[in-house]
Structure formats: C-alpha cells, structure tokens
Coordinates of N, CA and C in Angstrom, one line a residue:
M18 N 102.7 144.2 115.9 CA 103.8 143.3 116.2 C 103.6 142.7 117.6
S19 N 103.9 141.4 117.7 CA 103.7 140.7 119.0 C 104.6 141.3 120.0
E20 N 104.2 141.2 121.3 CA 104.9 141.8 122.4 C 106.2 141.0 122.6
A21 N 106.2 139.7 122.5 CA 107.3 138.8 122.7 C 107.6 138.0 121.5
A22 N 108.8 138.1 120.9 CA 109.1 137.3 119.7 C 109.4 135.9 120.1
E23 N 108.9 135.0 119.3 CA 109.1 133.5 119.6 C 109.8 132.9 118.3
Q24 N 110.3 131.7 118.6 CA 111.0 130.9 117.5 C 110.0 129.9 117.0
V25 N 109.9 129.8 115.7 CA 109.0 128.8 115.1 C 109.9 128.0 114.1
S26 N 109.9 126.6 114.2 CA 110.6 125.8 113.3 C 109.6 125.2 112.3
V27 N 109.9 125.3 111.0 CA 109.0 124.8 110.0 C 109.7 123.8 109.1
L28 N 109.0 122.7 108.8 CA 109.5 121.7 107.8 C 108.6 121.7 106.7
S29 N 109.1 122.0 105.5 CA 108.2 122.3 104.3 C 108.6 121.5 103.1
A30 N 107.6 121.1 102.3 CA 107.9 120.5 101.0 C 108.6 121.6 100.1
G31 N 109.5 121.1 99.3 CA 110.3 122.1 98.5 C 109.5 122.7 97.4
A32 N 108.5 122.0 96.9 CA 107.7 122.5 95.7 C 107.0 123.9 96.0
V33 N 106.7 124.1 97.3 CA 106.0 125.3 97.7 C 107.0 126.4 98.2
A34 N 108.3 126.1 98.1 CA 109.3 127.0 98.7 C 109.2 128.5 98.3
P35 N 109.0 128.8 97.0 CA 108.9 130.2 96.6 C 107.8 130.9 97.3
G36 N 106.6 130.4 97.4 CA 105.5 131.0 98.1 C 105.7 131.0 99.6
V37 N 106.2 129.9 100.2 CA 106.4 129.8 101.6 C 107.4 130.9 102.1
V38 N 108.5 131.0 101.3 CA 109.5 132.0 101.7 C 108.9 133.4 101.8
R39 N 108.1 133.8 100.8 CA 107.5 135.1 100.8 C 106.5 135.3 102.0
V40 N 105.7 134.3 102.3 CA 104.8 134.4 103.4 C 105.5 134.5 104.7
I41 N 106.6 133.7 104.9 CA 107.3 133.7 106.1 C 108.0 135.1 106.3
D42 N 108.6 135.6 105.2 CA 109.2 136.9 105.3 C 108.2 138.0 105.8
A43 N 107.0 137.9 105.2 CA 106.0 138.9 105.6 C 105.5 138.7 107.0
F44 N 105.4 137.4 107.4 CA 105.1 137.1 108.8 C 106.1 137.6 109.8
R45 N 107.4 137.4 109.5 CA 108.4 137.9 110.3 C 108.3 139.4 110.5
R46 N 108.1 140.1 109.4 CA 108.1 141.6 109.5 C 106.9 142.1 110.3
E47 N 105.8 141.4 110.1 CA 104.5 141.8 110.8 C 104.5 141.5 112.2
T48 N 105.1 140.3 112.6 CA 104.9 139.9 114.0 C 106.2 140.0 114.8
G49 N 107.3 140.0 114.2 CA 108.6 140.0 114.9 C 109.0 138.6 115.3
H50 N 108.2 137.5 115.0 CA 108.6 136.2 115.4 C 109.8 135.7 114.5
R51 N 110.6 134.9 115.0 CA 111.7 134.3 114.2 C 111.2 132.9 113.7
V52 N 111.5 132.7 112.4 CA 111.1 131.5 111.8 C 112.2 130.8 111.1
K53 N 112.5 129.6 111.4 CA 113.5 128.8 110.7 C 112.8 127.7 109.9
V54 N 113.1 127.7 108.6 CA 112.4 126.8 107.7 C 113.4 125.9 107.0
T55 N 113.0 124.6 107.0 CA 113.8 123.6 106.3 C 113.0 123.0 105.2
F56 N 113.6 122.9 104.0 CA 112.8 122.3 102.9 C 113.3 120.9 102.6
A57 N 112.4 120.1 102.2 CA 112.7 118.7 102.0 C 111.6 118.1 101.0
T58 N 111.9 116.9 100.5 CA 110.9 116.3 99.6 C 109.8 115.6 100.5
A59 N 108.7 115.3 99.9 CA 107.6 114.7 100.6 C 108.0 113.4 101.2
P60 N 108.7 112.5 100.5 CA 109.2 111.2 101.2 C 110.1 111.5 102.4
A61 N 110.9 112.5 102.3 CA 111.8 112.8 103.4 C 111.0 113.4 104.6
I62 N 110.0 114.1 104.3 CA 109.1 114.6 105.4 C 108.4 113.5 106.1
S63 N 108.0 112.5 105.3 CA 107.4 111.3 105.9 C 108.4 110.6 106.9
K64 N 109.6 110.5 106.4 CA 110.6 109.8 107.2 C 111.0 110.6 108.5
S65 N 110.8 111.9 108.4 CA 111.1 112.8 109.5 C 110.2 112.6 110.8
I66 N 109.1 111.8 110.6 CA 108.2 111.5 111.7 C 109.0 110.8 112.8
R67 N 110.0 110.0 112.4 CA 110.8 109.2 113.3 C 112.0 109.8 113.8
E68 N 112.3 111.0 113.3 CA 113.5 111.7 113.7 C 113.3 112.6 115.0
P69 N 114.3 112.7 115.8 CA 114.1 113.4 117.1 C 114.0 115.0 116.9
E70 N 114.5 115.5 115.8 CA 114.5 117.0 115.7 C 113.1 117.5 115.8
A71 N 112.8 118.5 116.6 CA 111.5 119.0 116.9 C 111.1 120.1 115.8
M72 N 109.9 119.9 115.3 CA 109.4 120.9 114.4 C 108.1 121.4 114.9
D73 N 107.7 122.7 114.6 CA 106.5 123.3 115.1 C 105.4 123.2 114.1
V74 N 105.8 123.4 112.8 CA 104.8 123.4 111.7 C 105.3 122.5 110.6
V75 N 104.4 121.8 110.0 CA 104.8 120.9 108.8 C 103.9 121.4 107.6
I76 N 104.5 121.5 106.5 CA 103.8 121.9 105.2 C 104.1 120.8 104.2
A77 N 103.1 120.1 103.8 CA 103.3 118.9 102.9 C 101.9 118.5 102.3
P78 N 101.9 117.6 101.3 CA 100.7 117.1 100.8 C 99.8 116.4 101.9
P79 N 98.5 116.4 101.7 CA 97.6 115.9 102.7 C 98.0 114.5 103.2
A80 N 98.4 113.6 102.3 CA 98.7 112.2 102.7 C 99.9 112.2 103.7
V81 N 100.8 113.1 103.5 CA 102.0 113.1 104.4 C 101.5 113.7 105.8
L82 N 100.7 114.7 105.7 CA 100.2 115.3 107.0 C 99.3 114.2 107.7
D83 N 98.6 113.4 107.0 CA 97.8 112.3 107.6 C 98.8 111.4 108.4
E84 N 99.9 111.1 107.8 CA 100.9 110.2 108.4 C 101.3 110.8 109.7
W85 N 101.6 112.1 109.7 CA 102.1 112.7 111.0 C 100.9 112.7 112.0
A86 N 99.7 112.9 111.6 CA 98.6 112.8 112.5 C 98.4 111.4 113.1
R87 N 98.5 110.4 112.2 CA 98.3 109.0 112.7 C 99.4 108.6 113.7
A88 N 100.6 109.2 113.5 CA 101.7 108.9 114.4 C 101.6 109.7 115.7
G89 N 100.6 110.5 115.8 CA 100.5 111.3 117.0 C 101.5 112.5 117.1
K90 N 102.0 112.9 115.9 CA 103.1 113.9 115.9 C 102.5 115.3 115.4
A91 N 101.3 115.3 114.9 CA 100.7 116.5 114.4 C 99.2 116.5 114.7
E92 N 98.7 117.7 114.8 CA 97.2 117.9 115.1 C 96.4 117.5 113.8
A93 N 95.4 116.8 114.0 CA 94.5 116.4 112.9 C 93.6 117.6 112.6
A94 N 93.2 118.3 113.6 CA 92.3 119.5 113.5 C 93.2 120.7 113.3
G95 N 92.6 121.7 112.7 CA 93.3 123.0 112.5 C 94.2 123.0 111.3
R96 N 94.2 122.0 110.5 CA 95.0 122.0 109.2 C 94.4 123.0 108.2
V97 N 95.3 123.7 107.5 CA 94.8 124.6 106.5 C 95.3 124.2 105.1
A98 N 94.6 124.4 104.1 CA 95.0 124.2 102.7 C 95.7 125.5 102.2
I99 N 96.9 125.4 101.6 CA 97.6 126.6 101.2 C 97.7 126.7 99.7
G100 N 97.3 125.6 98.9 CA 97.4 125.8 97.5 C 97.7 124.4 96.8
R101 N 97.8 124.5 95.5 CA 98.1 123.3 94.7 C 99.1 123.7 93.6
I102 N 99.8 122.7 93.2 CA 100.9 123.0 92.2 C 100.9 121.9 91.1
G103 N 101.0 122.3 89.8 CA 101.0 121.4 88.7 C 102.4 121.0 88.3
V104 N 102.5 120.2 87.3 CA 103.8 119.8 86.7 C 104.1 120.5 85.4
G105 N 105.4 120.9 85.3 CA 105.8 121.6 84.1 C 107.0 121.1 83.5
V106 N 107.3 121.6 82.3 CA 108.5 121.2 81.5 C 109.5 122.3 81.4
M107 N 110.8 121.9 81.5 CA 111.9 122.9 81.4 C 112.9 122.3 80.5
V108 N 113.7 123.3 79.9 CA 114.9 122.9 79.1 C 116.0 123.9 79.5
R109 N 117.2 123.7 79.0 CA 118.3 124.6 79.3 C 118.0 125.9 78.6
S110 N 118.4 127.0 79.2 CA 118.2 128.3 78.6 C 118.9 128.4 77.2
G111 N 118.1 128.8 76.2 CA 118.6 128.9 74.8 C 118.4 127.7 74.0
A112 N 118.0 126.6 74.6 CA 117.8 125.3 73.9 C 116.4 125.4 73.1
P113 N 116.3 124.7 72.0 CA 115.0 124.6 71.3 C 113.9 124.2 72.2
L114 N 112.7 124.8 72.1 CA 111.6 124.4 73.0 C 110.9 123.2 72.4
P115 N 110.7 122.2 73.2 CA 110.0 121.0 72.7 C 108.5 121.3 72.6
K116 N 107.8 120.6 71.7 CA 106.4 120.7 71.6 C 105.7 119.9 72.7
I117 N 104.8 120.6 73.4 CA 104.1 119.9 74.5 C 102.6 120.3 74.5
A118 N 102.1 120.9 73.5 CA 100.7 121.5 73.5 C 99.7 120.4 73.6
T119 N 100.0 119.2 73.0 CA 99.0 118.1 73.1 C 99.7 116.9 73.8
V120 N 98.9 115.9 74.1 CA 99.5 114.7 74.8 C 100.5 114.0 73.8
D121 N 100.0 113.9 72.5 CA 100.9 113.3 71.5 C 102.2 114.1 71.3
D122 N 102.1 115.4 71.3 CA 103.3 116.3 71.2 C 104.3 116.0 72.4
F123 N 103.7 115.9 73.6 CA 104.5 115.7 74.8 C 105.2 114.3 74.7
K124 N 104.4 113.3 74.3 CA 105.0 112.0 74.2 C 106.2 111.9 73.2
Q125 N 106.0 112.5 72.0 CA 107.0 112.5 71.0 C 108.2 113.3 71.4
S126 N 108.0 114.4 72.1 CA 109.1 115.2 72.6 C 110.0 114.4 73.6
L127 N 109.3 113.7 74.5 CA 110.0 112.9 75.5 C 110.8 111.7 74.8
L128 N 110.1 111.1 73.8 CA 110.8 110.0 73.1 C 111.9 110.4 72.3
S129 N 111.9 111.7 71.8 CA 113.0 112.2 70.9 C 114.1 112.8 71.8
A130 N 113.9 113.1 73.0 CA 114.9 113.7 73.9 C 116.1 112.7 74.1
D131 N 117.2 113.3 74.3 CA 118.4 112.5 74.6 C 118.3 111.9 76.1
S132 N 117.7 112.7 77.0 CA 117.5 112.3 78.3 C 116.3 113.1 78.9
V133 N 115.7 112.5 79.9 CA 114.5 113.1 80.6 C 114.9 113.1 82.1
V134 N 114.8 114.3 82.7 CA 115.3 114.5 84.1 C 114.2 114.9 85.0
Y135 N 114.0 114.2 86.1 CA 113.0 114.5 87.1 C 113.3 114.0 88.4
N136 N 112.5 114.3 89.4 CA 112.9 114.0 90.8 C 112.3 112.7 91.3
Q137 N 112.6 112.3 92.5 CA 112.1 111.1 93.2 C 111.0 111.4 94.2
A138 N 110.5 112.7 94.2 CA 109.5 113.1 95.2 C 108.1 113.0 94.6
S139 N 107.2 113.8 95.0 CA 105.8 113.7 94.6 C 105.7 113.8 93.1
T140 N 106.3 114.7 92.5 CA 106.3 114.9 91.0 C 106.8 113.6 90.3
G141 N 107.9 113.1 90.7 CA 108.5 111.9 90.1 C 107.6 110.7 90.2
I142 N 107.0 110.6 91.4 CA 106.1 109.4 91.6 C 104.9 109.5 90.6
Y143 N 104.3 110.7 90.4 CA 103.2 110.8 89.5 C 103.7 110.5 88.0
L144 N 104.9 111.1 87.7 CA 105.4 110.9 86.3 C 105.6 109.4 86.0
E145 N 106.1 108.6 86.9 CA 106.3 107.2 86.7 C 105.0 106.5 86.2
G146 N 103.9 106.9 87.0 CA 102.6 106.3 86.6 C 102.1 106.8 85.3
L147 N 102.4 108.1 85.0 CA 101.9 108.7 83.8 C 102.6 108.1 82.6
F148 N 103.9 107.9 82.7 CA 104.7 107.3 81.6 C 104.2 105.8 81.3
D149 N 103.8 105.2 82.4 CA 103.2 103.8 82.2 C 101.9 103.9 81.4
R150 N 101.0 104.8 81.8 CA 99.7 105.0 81.2 C 99.9 105.4 79.7
L151 N 100.9 106.2 79.4 CA 101.1 106.6 78.0 C 101.8 105.6 77.2
G152 N 102.2 104.5 77.8 CA 102.9 103.4 77.1 C 104.3 103.7 76.7
I153 N 105.0 104.7 77.4 CA 106.4 105.0 77.1 C 107.3 104.8 78.2
R154 N 106.9 104.1 79.2 CA 107.8 103.9 80.4 C 109.1 103.1 80.1
D155 N 109.0 102.1 79.3 CA 110.2 101.3 79.0 C 111.2 102.1 78.2
P156 N 110.8 102.7 77.1 CA 111.9 103.5 76.4 C 112.5 104.6 77.2
L157 N 111.6 105.2 78.1 CA 112.1 106.4 78.9 C 113.0 105.9 80.0
Q158 N 112.8 104.7 80.5 CA 113.7 104.2 81.6 C 115.2 104.1 81.2
L159 N 115.4 103.9 79.9 CA 116.8 103.8 79.4 C 117.5 105.2 79.4
K160 N 116.7 106.3 79.4 CA 117.4 107.6 79.4 C 116.9 108.6 80.5
S161 N 116.2 108.0 81.5 CA 115.7 108.8 82.6 C 116.9 109.1 83.6
I162 N 116.9 110.3 84.1 CA 117.9 110.7 85.1 C 117.1 111.2 86.3
R163 N 117.3 110.5 87.5 CA 116.5 110.9 88.6 C 117.3 111.5 89.7
Y164 N 116.8 112.5 90.4 CA 117.5 113.1 91.5 C 116.5 113.2 92.7
P165 N 117.1 113.3 93.9 CA 116.2 113.3 95.1 C 115.3 114.5 95.1
D166 N 115.8 115.7 94.6 CA 114.9 116.9 94.8 C 115.0 117.8 93.5
A167 N 114.2 118.8 93.5 CA 114.1 119.7 92.4 C 115.3 120.5 92.1
A168 N 116.0 120.9 93.2 CA 117.2 121.7 93.0 C 118.2 121.0 92.2
A169 N 118.4 119.7 92.4 CA 119.4 118.9 91.6 C 118.9 118.8 90.2
V170 N 117.6 118.7 90.0 CA 117.1 118.6 88.6 C 117.4 119.8 87.8
I171 N 117.1 121.0 88.5 CA 117.4 122.3 87.8 C 118.9 122.5 87.5
E172 N 119.7 122.1 88.5 CA 121.1 122.2 88.3 C 121.6 121.4 87.1
H173 N 121.1 120.2 87.0 CA 121.5 119.3 85.9 C 121.0 119.9 84.5
V174 N 119.7 120.3 84.5 CA 119.2 120.8 83.2 C 119.9 122.1 82.8
G175 N 120.2 122.9 83.8 CA 120.9 124.2 83.5 C 122.3 124.0 82.9
R176 N 122.9 122.9 83.2 CA 124.2 122.6 82.7 C 124.2 121.5 81.6
G177 N 123.0 121.1 81.2 CA 122.9 120.0 80.3 C 123.0 120.3 78.8
Q178 N 122.4 119.4 78.0 CA 122.4 119.5 76.5 C 121.2 120.1 76.0
D179 N 121.2 120.5 74.7 CA 120.1 121.0 74.0 C 118.9 120.1 74.0
N180 N 119.1 118.8 73.7 CA 118.0 117.9 73.5 C 117.7 117.1 74.8
E181 N 117.6 117.9 75.9 CA 117.3 117.3 77.2 C 116.1 118.0 77.8
I182 N 115.2 117.2 78.4 CA 114.0 117.7 78.9 C 113.9 117.4 80.4
G183 N 113.6 118.5 81.2 CA 113.4 118.3 82.6 C 111.9 118.5 83.0
L184 N 111.5 117.9 84.1 CA 110.2 118.0 84.5 C 110.2 118.3 86.0
G185 N 109.2 119.1 86.5 CA 109.1 119.4 87.9 C 107.9 120.3 88.2
A186 N 107.8 120.7 89.4 CA 106.7 121.6 89.8 C 106.9 122.9 89.1
T187 N 105.7 123.4 88.6 CA 105.8 124.6 87.8 C 106.4 125.8 88.6
T188 N 106.0 125.9 89.9 CA 106.5 127.1 90.7 C 108.0 127.0 90.8
V189 N 108.5 125.9 91.0 CA 110.0 125.8 91.2 C 110.7 126.1 89.9
I190 N 110.2 125.6 88.7 CA 110.8 125.9 87.4 C 110.8 127.4 87.2
I191 N 109.6 128.0 87.4 CA 109.5 129.5 87.1 C 110.5 130.3 88.0
E192 N 110.6 129.9 89.3 CA 111.5 130.6 90.2 C 113.0 130.3 89.8
G193 N 113.2 129.2 89.2 CA 114.6 128.8 88.9 C 115.1 129.3 87.6
Q194 N 114.4 130.1 86.8 CA 114.8 130.5 85.5 C 116.1 131.3 85.5
S195 N 116.5 131.8 86.6 CA 117.8 132.5 86.7 C 119.0 131.6 86.8
K196 N 118.7 130.3 86.8 CA 119.8 129.3 87.0 C 120.1 128.5 85.8
G197 N 119.8 129.1 84.6 CA 120.2 128.5 83.4 C 119.1 127.6 82.8
I198 N 117.9 127.7 83.2 CA 116.8 126.9 82.6 C 115.7 127.9 82.1
Q199 N 114.8 127.4 81.3 CA 113.6 128.1 80.9 C 112.4 127.2 81.0
F200 N 111.3 127.9 81.4 CA 110.0 127.2 81.5 C 109.3 127.1 80.2
V201 N 109.1 125.8 79.7 CA 108.4 125.6 78.5 C 106.9 125.7 78.6
G202 N 106.4 125.2 79.7 CA 104.9 125.3 79.9 C 104.5 124.1 80.8
P203 N 103.2 124.1 81.2 CA 102.7 123.1 82.0 C 102.3 121.9 81.1
L204 N 102.1 120.7 81.8 CA 101.7 119.5 81.0 C 100.3 119.8 80.4
P205 N 100.0 119.1 79.3 CA 98.7 119.3 78.7 C 97.6 119.0 79.8
A206 N 96.5 119.7 79.7 CA 95.4 119.6 80.7 C 95.0 118.2 80.9
E207 N 94.9 117.3 79.9 CA 94.4 116.0 80.0 C 95.3 115.1 80.9
I208 N 96.5 115.4 81.0 CA 97.4 114.6 81.8 C 98.1 115.4 83.0
Q209 N 97.6 116.6 83.2 CA 98.1 117.4 84.3 C 97.8 116.8 85.6
N210 N 98.7 117.0 86.6 CA 98.4 116.5 88.0 C 98.7 117.6 88.9
Y211 N 97.8 117.9 89.8 CA 98.0 119.0 90.8 C 98.2 118.3 92.2
T212 N 99.3 118.7 92.8 CA 99.5 118.2 94.2 C 99.1 119.3 95.1
T213 N 98.2 119.0 96.0 CA 97.8 120.0 97.0 C 98.7 120.0 98.2
Y214 N 98.7 121.1 98.9 CA 99.6 121.2 100.1 C 98.8 121.9 101.2
G215 N 99.1 121.4 102.4 CA 98.5 121.9 103.6 C 99.5 122.2 104.7
A216 N 99.1 123.0 105.7 CA 100.0 123.3 106.8 C 99.3 122.9 108.1
T217 N 100.1 122.3 109.0 CA 99.5 121.9 110.3 C 100.5 122.2 111.4
V218 N 100.0 122.3 112.6 CA 100.8 122.5 113.8 C 101.2 121.1 114.4
T219 N 102.4 120.9 114.8 CA 102.8 119.6 115.3 C 102.5 119.6 116.8
M220 N 102.6 118.4 117.4 CA 102.4 118.3 118.9 C 103.5 118.9 119.6
N221 N 104.6 119.2 118.9 CA 105.8 119.8 119.6 C 105.6 121.3 119.9
A222 N 104.7 121.9 119.1 CA 104.5 123.3 119.1 C 104.1 123.8 120.5
G223 N 104.9 124.5 121.2 CA 104.6 124.9 122.6 C 104.2 126.3 122.7
S224 N 104.3 127.1 121.6 CA 103.9 128.5 121.6 C 102.8 128.8 120.7
G225 N 102.2 129.9 120.9 CA 101.1 130.4 120.0 C 101.6 130.9 118.7
A226 N 102.9 131.1 118.6 CA 103.5 131.6 117.3 C 103.3 130.6 116.2
A227 N 103.4 129.3 116.4 CA 103.2 128.3 115.4 C 101.8 128.4 114.8
R228 N 100.8 128.4 115.7 CA 99.4 128.5 115.3 C 99.2 129.8 114.5
E229 N 99.8 130.9 115.0 CA 99.7 132.2 114.4 C 100.2 132.2 113.0
L230 N 101.3 131.5 112.8 CA 101.9 131.3 111.4 C 100.9 130.6 110.5
V231 N 100.4 129.5 111.0 CA 99.5 128.7 110.1 C 98.3 129.5 109.8
R232 N 97.7 130.2 110.7 CA 96.5 131.1 110.4 C 96.9 132.1 109.4
Y233 N 98.1 132.7 109.6 CA 98.6 133.8 108.7 C 98.7 133.3 107.2
M234 N 99.0 132.1 107.0 CA 99.2 131.6 105.6 C 97.9 131.7 104.8
T235 N 96.7 131.6 105.4 CA 95.5 131.7 104.7 C 94.8 133.1 104.9
S236 N 95.4 134.0 105.6 CA 94.9 135.3 105.8 C 95.1 136.2 104.6
P237 N 94.4 137.3 104.4 CA 94.6 138.2 103.2 C 96.0 138.6 103.1
P238 N 96.7 139.1 104.2 CA 98.1 139.5 104.1 C 99.0 138.3 103.6
G239 N 98.7 137.1 104.1 CA 99.5 136.0 103.7 C 99.3 135.6 102.3
K240 N 98.1 135.6 101.8 CA 97.8 135.3 100.4 C 98.4 136.3 99.5
N241 N 98.5 137.5 99.9 CA 99.0 138.6 99.1 C 100.6 138.8 99.2
A242 N 101.2 138.0 100.0 CA 102.6 138.1 100.2 C 103.4 137.8 98.9

C-alpha cells in the first residue's frame, strides 16, 4: 500500500464501466488511493475537453483520446489499451428471443420488431451506418428510439414490450440483466463492430497516483480484477 493516499479523478466511457469499476476497486484496496470515477458517452467525453472540471485520467476510444492530446489536455505518450467491446442484442426479460444467428435473421428481426432501441454514443453511430449498409435504415427510422446513453436504453427495454429489440455494448447488456433485460447474443460476426478503449493521463494530473492507476489497468492484478 502507498505511504500517502492520493485522490485520482477519472472520466470514463460508460461501455467499459463494469470492468473499470472492478479494476478501480482492486486498485483502491491495493494502494489506498481514493478514486472518483465519472461515466459518460464518448461524445460527452469529447465535449469535456472544453470544460473546466479537472480530470486526471481519461478512458475512451482512441479517436477521443487523440482529440484530448491534440488539444493539449492529455499526454500522447503513455497511453495504454485496455480492451475492446462488441455490439449485442437485448430484449425484455421473458420476451421471445429474436433470431440473430445470421445477417438475414438479424435484419428480419429488426424489421419485424415494433421498435428498435439504441444509444446516441459510439454504438449508435456504428449502428446508423450499419442499417444504411443493410438497406434497412429508412424503415427502421420510423420506429427507432434513441437515448443519450446505455443506462436509458436498458431502462426502456426492461419496461418495454415483447416485440421490442434493444442494442448496445455487450458488456453493459450482460451486467444489466438484473434490470429486467436479457442478453440475446452478439451481432453476427460479419457485421460485428468492436470499439477499442484506452486510458491516458491528462495534463492536469499532478500526482503519481494517476499514472499508477493507468499502469495498474494493464498489470496482471488489474487484468484479473
């Protein structure tokens, strides 16, 4: 345990929240440092570059971290990759499971659904392009329901109807199954999209604890948390 406990402020993408929470809890126990973490969507993290609130560590997709580095708000060197997350399908607990084994199955299930629910963050941006490529963007626009973040998507689907499909990061869906939803499965491999996430120290970080946390994320104890 460190001789002097320090405070570390973390701004993280919500899709990696389940893993980040476990790693931070383990880091707290092992080092004694205090860690305050705020979760947000990737677009919101990009906007946070202009906000005055100081953060020590940022966890986000590489493109967002590049924006922070170009703005002189985060270090370009020392960034670590912490993993990647795919897109999955969810329905309300107890609802019939849609067929998603093949691309055609997935398309037909979306077209047959009463509504399709997904976010406005990284996952939602990818899905918009995917629906366009699959030739189903126009019919889905009439019944798509968009929310700023995954938490709102899960809440909606958990309280929704039988013939409603939700889409989101697989990790978030799996962790949210106690909230009235069930994980149907990942997108078919041919159309799956993985968003990678990295962690970096900001220029605001004045203590060694922030760098210690970033290093810990890729250490054996951090990976096993």
